């Protein structure tokens, strides 16, 4: 929800980044305030997933210009784990499988790390078990997933639910969900989107990175941004997503080209 | 010159052989082994099979067998007890400790080999020394030369042991040489889990030279957990020989944590159709440890299955060796074999030498193998960090997970938990 007096959580100015020496982000600008839902859309290779990874601090990407303020502080002064503890969350497009680590163990470790950072008490395994089972109901997840290795052998939908479960546990200020809708059937999409909607509130913000408009039928964005060649070239209301769905991306870049 | 030095070292190890001629059913076997020790020489790095493992540190020290009675009590080894296990045999510096053991003498026999020999001589003599061949293996010959006692597990046809047998070998003495021996005879259709574990109550140097023979009759199923947690100064030479008859299944989980220098030879012979083995191996070493595993899986008949996964976690300036030989003989059509060797190097100076060795003489088989050597996956580390975990916690968790995948297969919960905790402690130190 857009409110004029909301606090700015994320302020991206002229962000440039490279991977393997190739510039992918060529001056991204984005302002995200508390309570808002943003959708970043764009064709493949336009830099939207790179943008998500750069914000989270993926080591393969090198920031070459611009600035990002997270709640007023320089994001790039923080290591990836410090960003997570400060309240930045990245929902992975391809969540990593970690054979040998029980999901419950991983979730509790992550939860307790962030709780400690916030000056709150850690939960022991039993307390955590009750707590996480409650959160799993939100995503209609079978408690069996606690005993299995992290993401190992999970279906695409199960992996994405596990990502949103982590978001529910860590209660981030800004959640960037990278292609959370990819590989989901319609039921899984409804459940995952329902979970995200329940987690959205006036104090946090959600940035959805997506290729298709489909997800936005379930999670209503306040703003839709279109990326093209490493920049946001158009910003509009929710209806822009529908327009992209019917007309494709080409007209946006043509219009942007004409404007430039 | 070197040859002479090596031979005299072997002869030295043979000294103090306490049971040269006891007039029992094992006399001939022992005599043959003694003779063989006289002919063989200690392997050197010029031998292909010992290329990466230099025994020079061993030959700089002298080891003598212990002849006395075990001097430890239950409380000394309480921390090694396995709650699920009803039968335990304890050997201290190679000597059977009846006061610490709980044998079984019914249809199923779990007993000191010497004690069971009079009643079961025929069964024992039929297999003992015939699976772990010593013609070309100086250490196995040496072990056999000392063969007097050992651990015996005898399962009659269709017998099922529902609780695991724990064979515990405890080292307590500096410069002692122990030559532990295990014989597991699993009758047709029988089932059991056997834990063979090597531990130390001393931090000094000593030598363990262990041999085990595991003979599975038709359709028998054996789970064999082998745990090597010797002292960090110890030398551990181990040899497990597995013989599989028709439709039998061997599941081995072999984990090595300790020893300054360890060498483990695993020989599996699938001598009849439809035999199956599944083997998980783990070596986790650091400092200046060396862990060498040589395995050989021999598919002699058709429709055999083998699955082998070997993992090494190597830190410090430690060195791991894996040589995995798979033989598929001419008649062994429709063999299905998969082998993987995965290795994690935690430091710049750590080193691993891994070598798959496939010898396939049949034309209708499925054999897959692969070897990887690497550091932790950067994407995995990032994933954990993106959830707030510090770099060091992320790395130790992933290292732990890499090894725990092997330990997860241990079907005895208390032992599995104990080893997983050891693994975790070791990864947190790294």
XYZ file of C-alpha atoms in Angstrom:
690
model
C 0.000 0.000 0.000
C 1.299 3.434 -0.944
C 1.374 5.955 1.853
C 3.131 9.266 1.480
C 4.454 9.322 5.055
C 5.966 5.841 4.884
C 9.590 5.349 5.744
C 11.969 4.678 2.866
C 13.469 1.203 3.280
C 15.508 0.841 0.125
C 16.979 3.533 -2.047
C 18.894 2.473 -5.145
C 20.667 5.143 -7.176
C 22.527 4.580 -10.435
C 23.524 1.034 -9.528
C 26.019 -0.568 -11.879
C 27.380 -4.092 -11.570
C 29.390 -6.595 -13.571
C 29.742 -10.346 -13.642
C 32.893 -11.855 -15.155
C 33.803 -8.374 -16.359
C 30.550 -7.896 -18.278
C 28.346 -5.029 -17.192
C 24.817 -6.235 -16.466
C 23.396 -3.405 -14.379
C 23.803 -0.032 -16.055
C 22.266 2.445 -13.694
C 19.325 1.001 -11.758
C 17.167 3.400 -9.759
C 14.504 2.258 -7.325
C 12.911 3.591 -4.161
C 10.970 1.233 -1.931
C 8.976 2.432 1.063
C 7.459 0.522 3.944
C 4.136 -1.110 3.138
C 4.768 -1.246 -0.605
C 4.815 -4.125 -3.048
C 6.960 -3.642 -6.150
C 7.131 -5.860 -9.198
C 10.208 -5.809 -11.398
C 9.473 -7.270 -14.793
C 11.453 -7.550 -17.944
C 12.674 -9.869 -20.641
C 15.315 -12.499 -19.959
C 18.765 -11.002 -19.650
C 17.509 -7.531 -18.759
C 19.243 -7.671 -15.369
C 16.356 -8.213 -12.984
C 17.746 -11.362 -11.337
C 21.208 -9.826 -11.232
C 19.699 -6.865 -9.407
C 18.260 -9.215 -6.755
C 21.568 -11.033 -6.296
C 23.619 -7.845 -6.132
C 21.410 -6.516 -3.352
C 21.862 -9.738 -1.382
C 25.631 -9.653 -1.936
C 26.306 -12.613 -4.230
C 30.119 -12.853 -4.548
C 30.072 -13.394 -8.317
C 28.858 -9.820 -8.915
C 31.005 -6.731 -8.635
C 29.388 -3.393 -7.897
C 31.050 -0.811 -10.128
C 28.954 2.255 -9.464
C 25.993 3.843 -7.754
C 24.713 3.469 -4.226
C 22.137 1.552 -2.225
C 20.816 2.755 1.100
C 19.025 0.210 3.251
C 17.065 1.988 5.967
C 19.374 4.915 5.425
C 22.616 2.927 5.729
C 25.113 1.965 3.055
C 24.097 -1.570 2.071
C 27.421 -2.351 0.440
C 29.276 -1.726 3.691
C 27.612 -4.919 4.964
C 28.609 -8.536 4.269
C 25.830 -10.758 2.902
C 25.131 -12.265 6.330
C 24.974 -8.789 7.881
C 22.447 -7.701 5.262
C 20.316 -10.721 6.147
C 20.559 -9.934 9.850
C 19.673 -6.299 9.164
C 16.459 -7.432 7.500
C 17.129 -7.959 3.814
C 15.852 -11.243 2.417
C 16.383 -12.852 -0.962
C 14.040 -15.631 -2.029
C 16.128 -17.659 -4.462
C 15.035 -18.505 -7.963
C 16.887 -21.808 -7.612
C 17.087 -22.634 -3.899
C 20.254 -24.582 -3.125
C 20.038 -28.216 -2.067
C 22.154 -29.083 0.951
C 22.238 -32.843 1.431
C 23.136 -33.823 4.964
C 21.748 -30.754 6.736
C 18.287 -31.258 8.199
C 15.915 -28.496 7.214
C 14.877 -28.010 10.868
C 18.513 -27.549 11.885
C 19.135 -25.021 9.133
C 15.956 -23.065 9.804
C 16.622 -22.897 13.530
C 20.218 -21.815 13.007
C 19.119 -19.026 10.687
C 16.248 -17.988 12.953
C 18.375 -17.897 16.096
C 21.154 -15.968 14.372
C 18.739 -13.256 13.319
C 16.933 -13.276 16.685
C 20.227 -12.787 18.512
C 21.022 -9.864 16.243
C 17.709 -8.285 17.224
C 18.413 -8.777 20.915
C 15.779 -11.447 21.289
C 15.996 -14.906 22.859
C 16.981 -17.960 20.896
C 14.634 -20.928 20.736
C 15.757 -24.416 21.717
C 14.933 -27.269 19.332
C 11.628 -28.101 21.029
C 10.402 -24.513 21.209
C 11.474 -23.953 17.649
C 9.663 -27.051 16.487
C 6.332 -25.688 17.778
C 7.046 -22.286 16.325
C 8.038 -23.475 12.868
C 5.119 -25.904 12.585
C 2.770 -22.983 13.127
C 4.488 -21.065 10.320
C 4.359 -24.083 8.045
C 0.578 -24.131 8.244
C 0.626 -20.778 6.508
C 2.174 -22.500 3.488
C 0.301 -25.780 3.813
C 3.642 -27.542 4.238
C 3.899 -31.067 5.554
C 5.970 -31.148 8.794
C 7.956 -34.012 7.238
C 9.932 -31.343 5.427
C 11.606 -30.461 8.724
C 13.380 -33.806 8.897
C 14.520 -33.885 5.308
C 17.744 -32.364 4.072
C 17.490 -28.726 3.018
C 15.704 -28.650 -0.335
C 17.054 -32.062 -1.285
C 14.602 -33.910 -3.456
C 12.022 -31.141 -2.989
C 9.841 -30.413 -5.998
C 10.005 -26.922 -7.487
C 6.911 -25.908 -5.542
C 8.224 -27.345 -2.294
C 11.487 -25.463 -2.650
C 9.649 -22.183 -3.166
C 7.424 -22.833 -0.182
C 10.543 -23.493 1.846
C 11.894 -20.110 0.722
C 8.747 -18.329 1.865
C 8.887 -20.293 5.124
C 12.353 -18.816 5.680
C 10.933 -15.384 4.960
C 8.188 -16.025 7.522
C 10.765 -17.025 10.134
C 13.246 -14.227 9.493
C 10.622 -11.436 9.229
C 12.682 -9.223 6.896
C 12.086 -5.499 6.346
C 12.612 -5.938 2.605
C 12.006 -9.249 0.866
C 13.204 -9.656 -2.706
C 11.571 -12.674 -4.276
C 13.449 -13.753 -7.384
C 11.198 -15.576 -9.867
C 9.315 -17.148 -6.999
C 6.557 -18.084 -9.440
C 8.772 -19.984 -11.866
C 8.156 -23.712 -11.959
C 4.986 -23.514 -9.873
C 1.694 -25.088 -10.831
C -1.418 -23.085 -10.172
C -2.119 -24.591 -6.740
C 1.425 -24.063 -5.520
C 1.341 -20.532 -6.889
C -1.841 -19.791 -4.951
C -0.358 -21.161 -1.714
C 2.972 -19.363 -2.081
C 1.280 -16.094 -2.992
C -1.144 -16.500 -0.081
C 1.809 -16.894 2.249
C 3.504 -13.775 0.910
C 0.284 -11.770 1.241
C -0.072 -12.771 4.862
C 3.511 -11.764 5.572
C 3.185 -8.348 3.925
C 2.412 -5.536 6.365
C 2.745 -1.792 6.753
C 6.284 -2.008 8.122
C 7.882 -4.207 5.477
C 8.156 -4.189 1.723
C 8.218 -6.801 -0.988
C 10.010 -6.691 -4.311
C 8.831 -9.335 -6.745
C 11.159 -10.136 -9.607
C 9.153 -11.924 -12.251
C 8.984 -12.648 -15.910
C 5.254 -13.212 -16.095
C 2.227 -11.280 -15.053
C 0.601 -14.426 -13.630
C 1.993 -13.983 -10.090
C 0.579 -10.469 -9.958
C -2.947 -11.857 -10.135
C -2.286 -13.182 -6.655
C 0.019 -10.578 -5.163
C -1.070 -7.085 -6.138
C 1.822 -4.727 -6.719
C 1.671 -1.022 -5.995
C 4.279 -0.379 -8.681
C 5.381 -2.267 -11.771
C 8.873 -1.547 -13.118
C 10.166 -2.721 -16.453
C 13.875 -3.474 -16.876
C 15.691 -3.283 -20.145
C 19.450 -3.678 -20.636
C 20.278 -3.174 -16.973
C 18.030 -0.199 -16.264
C 14.465 0.462 -15.213
C 12.943 2.021 -18.300
C 9.337 2.320 -17.250
C 7.364 2.444 -14.029
C 3.627 2.269 -13.744
C 0.670 1.019 -11.696
C -0.530 -2.584 -11.630
C -2.244 -2.156 -14.964
C 1.155 -1.883 -16.630
C 1.682 -5.578 -15.954
C -1.500 -6.422 -17.841
C -0.400 -4.262 -20.699
C 2.939 -6.099 -20.807
C 1.080 -9.373 -20.810
C -0.931 -8.445 -23.855
C 1.611 -6.396 -25.772
C 4.942 -7.967 -24.776
C 8.087 -6.051 -23.832
C 9.108 -4.685 -27.223
C 6.888 -1.612 -27.201
C 8.353 -0.530 -23.851
C 11.897 -0.616 -25.120
C 10.856 1.086 -28.347
C 9.175 3.842 -26.346
C 12.145 4.100 -23.996
C 14.487 4.275 -26.972
C 12.411 7.039 -28.506
C 12.395 8.980 -25.240
C 16.195 8.687 -24.972
C 69.848 -52.337 0.768
C 66.347 -50.993 1.274
C 64.990 -54.502 0.790
C 67.117 -55.791 3.633
C 66.042 -52.987 5.922
C 62.410 -53.635 5.084
C 62.692 -57.339 5.622
C 64.400 -56.917 8.934
C 61.670 -54.522 9.989
C 59.031 -57.138 9.169
C 61.068 -59.756 10.981
C 61.194 -57.402 13.938
C 57.414 -57.099 13.941
C 57.203 -60.863 13.895
C 59.305 -61.102 17.029
C 57.482 -61.816 20.205
C 54.917 -63.863 18.352
C 53.393 -65.397 21.432
C 51.502 -68.326 20.010
C 53.855 -69.906 17.501
C 52.668 -73.437 17.978
C 49.691 -74.086 20.159
C 48.709 -77.299 18.485
C 45.245 -75.989 17.620
C 43.294 -76.031 14.367
C 44.966 -72.811 13.215
C 48.512 -74.121 13.266
C 48.842 -74.655 9.552
C 47.386 -71.290 8.683
C 49.746 -69.537 11.075
C 52.780 -71.497 9.905
C 52.017 -70.624 6.287
C 51.693 -66.966 7.192
C 54.933 -66.920 9.163
C 56.687 -68.375 6.165
C 55.121 -65.783 3.887
C 56.207 -62.911 6.114
C 59.743 -64.180 5.674
C 59.434 -63.903 1.896
C 57.511 -60.653 1.545
C 58.963 -57.239 2.063
C 57.385 -54.156 3.483
C 55.773 -52.163 0.684
C 57.487 -49.004 -0.484
C 56.376 -46.068 -2.581
C 57.863 -47.850 -5.595
C 54.969 -50.311 -5.362
C 52.065 -49.019 -7.431
C 49.641 -49.834 -4.614
C 51.654 -47.797 -2.130
C 52.715 -44.976 -4.388
C 51.261 -42.235 -2.216
C 51.721 -43.790 1.200
C 55.221 -43.794 2.548
C 55.697 -46.165 5.477
C 58.986 -44.555 6.506
C 57.447 -42.999 9.664
C 56.337 -46.490 10.715
C 59.731 -48.054 10.180
C 61.355 -45.428 12.393
C 59.567 -46.911 15.383
C 59.443 -50.298 17.081
C 56.236 -52.032 18.069
C 55.832 -55.166 20.137
C 52.704 -57.169 20.913
C 51.358 -56.934 24.430
C 51.283 -60.224 26.303
C 49.669 -59.305 29.581
C 46.046 -59.176 30.644
C 43.913 -56.121 29.885
C 44.191 -53.567 32.650
C 41.153 -51.412 32.024
C 37.701 -51.431 33.565
C 34.201 -50.725 32.336
C 34.279 -47.039 33.266
C 37.322 -46.527 31.020
C 35.305 -47.459 27.966
C 31.824 -46.388 29.080
C 31.836 -43.562 26.558
C 32.129 -46.068 23.719
C 29.197 -48.212 24.760
C 26.379 -48.465 22.260
C 22.969 -48.541 23.892
C 21.317 -50.560 21.122
C 23.922 -53.291 21.238
C 23.267 -56.397 23.334
C 26.470 -58.219 22.366
C 29.861 -56.675 22.741
C 33.338 -58.124 22.452
C 36.204 -56.001 23.732
C 39.851 -56.420 22.841
C 42.483 -54.362 24.625
C 45.794 -53.919 22.807
C 44.815 -56.975 20.788
C 43.976 -59.152 23.805
C 40.440 -60.368 24.457
C 38.915 -58.870 27.602
C 36.232 -61.294 28.838
C 35.318 -59.125 31.828
C 34.273 -56.311 29.461
C 32.521 -58.538 26.942
C 29.051 -59.997 26.644
C 29.304 -62.991 24.324
C 26.469 -65.095 23.022
C 26.662 -68.836 22.649
C 23.432 -70.226 21.327
C 22.524 -70.927 17.755
C 24.024 -67.550 17.063
C 27.588 -67.245 18.249
C 29.230 -63.961 19.190
C 32.421 -64.986 20.864
C 36.145 -64.849 21.159
C 37.488 -66.932 18.317
C 39.791 -68.920 20.597
C 36.931 -69.805 22.936
C 34.697 -70.917 20.077
C 37.384 -72.779 18.162
C 36.941 -76.237 19.736
C 33.194 -76.287 19.099
C 33.236 -74.636 15.669
C 36.612 -75.627 14.231
C 35.251 -76.909 10.935
C 33.266 -73.758 10.129
C 36.114 -71.497 11.192
C 38.875 -73.311 9.342
C 36.775 -73.433 6.178
C 36.833 -69.649 5.840
C 39.446 -68.122 8.091
C 42.404 -66.919 6.087
C 40.738 -67.832 2.812
C 39.115 -64.478 2.119
C 41.750 -62.070 3.335
C 44.567 -63.462 1.242
C 48.081 -62.825 2.421
C 50.193 -64.121 -0.460
C 50.997 -60.598 -1.556
C 50.073 -58.598 1.483
C 52.777 -58.381 4.128
C 50.491 -56.846 6.743
C 47.755 -59.434 6.316
C 50.407 -62.142 6.448
C 51.714 -60.608 9.666
C 48.236 -60.485 11.159
C 47.661 -64.110 10.215
C 51.006 -65.119 11.690
C 49.748 -63.745 15.001
C 46.332 -65.332 14.603
C 45.333 -66.871 17.870
C 42.213 -65.100 18.927
C 39.787 -62.622 17.467
C 36.125 -61.813 17.196
C 33.796 -64.430 15.810
C 30.214 -63.855 14.699
C 28.493 -66.965 13.458
C 24.958 -66.777 12.151
C 23.192 -70.046 11.331
C 20.852 -70.314 8.370
C 18.008 -67.770 8.530
C 19.169 -66.403 11.878
C 18.423 -62.757 12.474
C 20.207 -60.604 15.018
C 17.964 -57.662 15.738
C 20.492 -55.770 17.804
C 23.914 -54.774 16.520
C 27.054 -56.612 17.556
C 29.760 -54.272 18.802
C 33.369 -55.335 18.308
C 35.449 -52.818 20.210
C 39.223 -52.674 19.866
C 40.840 -50.451 22.460
C 44.436 -49.261 22.310
C 45.975 -48.301 25.638
C 49.729 -48.801 25.325
C 52.522 -46.875 23.754
C 54.450 -48.823 21.126
C 52.150 -51.826 21.318
C 51.427 -53.786 18.163
C 47.964 -55.299 17.969
C 46.810 -57.649 15.245
C 43.034 -57.786 15.671
C 41.067 -60.314 13.672
C 37.355 -60.543 12.879
C 35.495 -63.404 11.278
C 31.827 -63.013 10.424
C 30.119 -66.027 8.911
C 26.585 -65.188 7.853
C 24.606 -68.317 6.985
C 22.069 -68.477 4.202
C 19.248 -65.993 4.658
C 20.694 -64.602 7.898
C 20.720 -60.936 8.876
C 22.928 -58.895 11.197
C 24.596 -55.585 11.861
C 28.216 -55.661 13.017
C 30.086 -52.628 14.294
C 33.866 -52.895 14.181
C 35.342 -49.984 16.070
C 38.897 -48.932 16.868
C 39.409 -46.462 19.714
C 42.285 -45.264 21.860
C 42.747 -44.469 25.529
C 46.255 -43.253 24.810
C 47.530 -40.414 22.667
C 50.791 -42.183 21.970
C 52.022 -44.031 18.927
C 51.111 -47.674 18.508
C 50.297 -50.020 15.643
C 46.984 -51.617 14.809
C 47.127 -54.178 12.020
C 43.562 -55.439 11.672
C 42.061 -58.030 9.364
C 38.404 -58.915 8.996
C 36.685 -61.543 6.908
C 32.987 -61.311 6.137
C 31.491 -64.305 4.424
C 27.892 -64.084 3.317
C 26.082 -67.234 2.194
C 23.113 -67.131 -0.192
C 20.665 -64.301 0.509
C 22.412 -63.245 3.705
C 22.357 -59.562 4.609
C 25.095 -57.889 6.572
C 25.517 -54.285 7.598
C 29.099 -53.610 8.589
C 29.984 -50.329 10.251
C 33.715 -49.851 10.546
C 34.876 -46.935 12.664
C 38.524 -46.003 12.920
C 39.181 -43.422 15.609
C 42.709 -44.274 16.631
C 45.025 -41.828 18.385
C 46.529 -39.085 16.233
C 49.959 -40.702 16.598
C 48.845 -44.216 15.735
C 49.443 -46.332 12.665
C 46.390 -48.202 11.478
C 46.548 -50.843 8.795
C 43.215 -52.467 8.052
C 42.035 -55.106 5.638
C 38.413 -56.150 5.223
C 37.623 -58.993 2.855
C 34.012 -59.583 1.892
C 32.774 -62.658 0.041
C 29.258 -62.557 -1.352
C 27.235 -65.571 -2.411
C 24.070 -65.680 -4.475
C 21.575 -62.921 -3.726
C 23.455 -61.768 -0.656
C 23.803 -58.132 0.286
C 26.642 -56.339 2.051
C 26.155 -52.809 3.269
C 29.360 -51.247 4.497
C 29.844 -47.862 6.137
C 33.516 -47.217 6.785
C 34.539 -44.067 8.592
C 38.082 -43.045 9.449
C 38.854 -40.120 11.745
C 42.082 -40.940 13.489
C 45.638 -42.197 13.072
C 48.741 -40.449 11.888
C 48.871 -42.896 9.005
C 46.039 -45.198 8.041
C 45.642 -47.620 5.234
C 42.420 -49.496 4.631
C 42.109 -52.242 2.056
C 38.612 -53.370 1.180
C 38.210 -56.420 -1.026
C 34.725 -57.404 -2.080
C 34.312 -60.517 -4.207
C 30.862 -61.110 -5.667
C 31.305 -64.714 -6.549
C 27.745 -65.682 -7.432
C 24.854 -64.187 -9.360
C 22.737 -61.405 -7.980
C 25.091 -60.355 -5.195
C 24.918 -56.758 -4.122
C 27.095 -54.385 -2.168
C 26.598 -50.827 -1.063
C 29.584 -49.059 0.399
C 29.944 -45.629 1.927
C 33.406 -44.485 2.896
C 34.449 -41.361 4.762
C 37.877 -40.109 5.739
C 38.096 -36.873 7.675
C 41.623 -35.778 8.428
C 43.674 -32.679 9.091
C 47.058 -31.691 10.521
C 49.606 -34.028 9.011
C 47.395 -37.121 8.904
C 47.403 -39.497 5.987
C 44.411 -41.698 5.132
C 44.697 -44.175 2.301
C 41.795 -46.329 1.130
C 42.239 -48.993 -1.516
C 39.091 -50.822 -2.484
C 38.463 -53.582 -4.947
C 35.041 -54.813 -5.959
C 35.192 -57.914 -8.080
C 32.099 -58.832 -10.073
C 32.729 -62.430 -11.032
C 29.171 -63.436 -11.925
C 26.180 -61.949 -13.688
C 23.464 -59.647 -12.305
C 25.667 -58.155 -9.630
C 25.107 -54.699 -8.200
C 27.639 -52.453 -6.500
C 27.249 -48.916 -5.231
C 30.214 -47.168 -3.775
C 30.563 -43.646 -2.547
C 33.822 -42.532 -0.993
C 34.348 -39.102 0.527
C 37.390 -37.391 1.947
C 37.477 -34.166 3.928
C 41.047 -32.992 4.075
C 42.338 -30.030 6.071
C 45.714 -28.737 7.217
C 48.531 -30.382 5.318
C 46.834 -33.759 5.481
C 46.744 -36.135 2.588
C 44.060 -38.568 1.442
C 44.356 -41.360 -1.068
C 41.558 -43.286 -2.717
C 42.060 -46.048 -5.221
C 38.813 -47.669 -6.271
C 39.145 -50.736 -8.409
C 36.079 -52.289 -10.005
C 36.482 -55.522 -11.921
C 33.723 -56.922 -14.104
C 34.744 -60.350 -15.331
C 33.812 -61.874 -18.625
C 30.847 -63.824 -17.318
C 29.485 -60.968 -15.249
C 26.896 -59.714 -17.722
C 24.253 -57.225 -16.606
C 26.426 -55.988 -13.800
C 25.285 -52.643 -12.511
C 28.052 -50.725 -10.814
C 28.394 -47.135 -9.722
C 31.313 -45.537 -7.967
C 31.857 -41.992 -6.869
C 34.806 -40.384 -5.169
C 34.148 -36.911 -3.815
C 36.783 -34.927 -2.038
C 36.736 -31.696 -0.149
C 39.956 -29.796 0.377
C 39.753 -27.310 3.230
C 43.191 -25.758 2.931
C 45.793 -24.827 0.374
C 48.174 -27.503 1.592
C 45.653 -30.329 1.786
C 46.008 -32.956 -0.862
C 44.061 -35.861 -2.279
C 45.007 -38.465 -4.842
C 41.995 -40.289 -6.217
C 42.015 -42.958 -8.849
C 39.098 -44.942 -10.169
C 40.269 -48.129 -11.789
C 37.752 -49.949 -13.963
C 38.573 -53.276 -15.529
C 35.624 -54.457 -17.571
C 35.691 -57.699 -19.534
C 31.936 -58.161 -20.059
C 30.102 -56.307 -22.817
C 26.584 -55.865 -21.449
C 27.094 -53.930 -18.242
C 26.309 -50.589 -16.708
C 29.266 -48.998 -14.959
C 29.375 -45.399 -13.873
C 32.145 -43.691 -12.015
C 33.147 -40.192 -11.191
C 35.619 -38.295 -9.097
C 35.549 -34.709 -7.911
C 38.048 -32.721 -5.922
C 37.165 -29.280 -4.787
C 36.438 -26.630 -2.266
C 33.034 -25.824 -0.847
C 30.500 -24.687 -3.406
C 30.361 -20.874 -3.446
C 26.617 -20.846 -4.144
C 25.944 -23.053 -1.144
C 28.029 -20.804 1.097
C 26.197 -17.760 -0.224
C 22.808 -19.362 0.323
C 23.571 -19.904 3.994
C 25.071 -16.446 4.413
C 22.002 -14.913 2.824
C 20.089 -16.411 5.770
C 22.315 -14.659 8.284
C 24.843 -17.411 8.979
C 28.432 -16.242 9.304
C 31.056 -17.370 6.833
C 32.634 -19.753 9.342
C 29.321 -21.264 10.454
C 28.252 -21.680 6.832
C 31.507 -23.401 5.942
C 31.485 -25.714 8.912
C 27.844 -26.643 8.326
C 28.502 -27.488 4.679
C 31.623 -29.458 5.534
C 29.644 -31.331 8.133
C 26.869 -32.018 5.653
C 29.331 -33.347 3.111
C 30.527 -35.983 5.558
C 27.210 -36.585 7.306
C 25.742 -37.892 4.067
C 27.862 -41.008 4.568
C 27.219 -41.290 8.311
C 23.438 -40.970 7.850
C 23.407 -44.513 6.510
C 24.504 -45.967 9.852
C 21.420 -47.803 11.129
C 22.413 -47.539 14.812
C 21.100 -44.208 16.100
C 23.385 -43.705 19.103
C 26.529 -44.460 17.116
C 25.371 -42.304 14.230
C 24.686 -39.366 16.564
C 28.046 -39.817 18.257
C 29.950 -39.859 14.983
C 27.978 -36.923 13.614
C 28.911 -34.933 16.715
C 32.567 -35.876 16.213
C 32.315 -34.789 12.611
C 30.712 -31.501 13.621
C 33.414 -30.840 16.233
C 36.093 -31.557 13.660
C 34.526 -29.299 11.030
C 34.191 -26.480 13.539
C 37.871 -26.795 14.337
C 38.886 -26.673 10.698
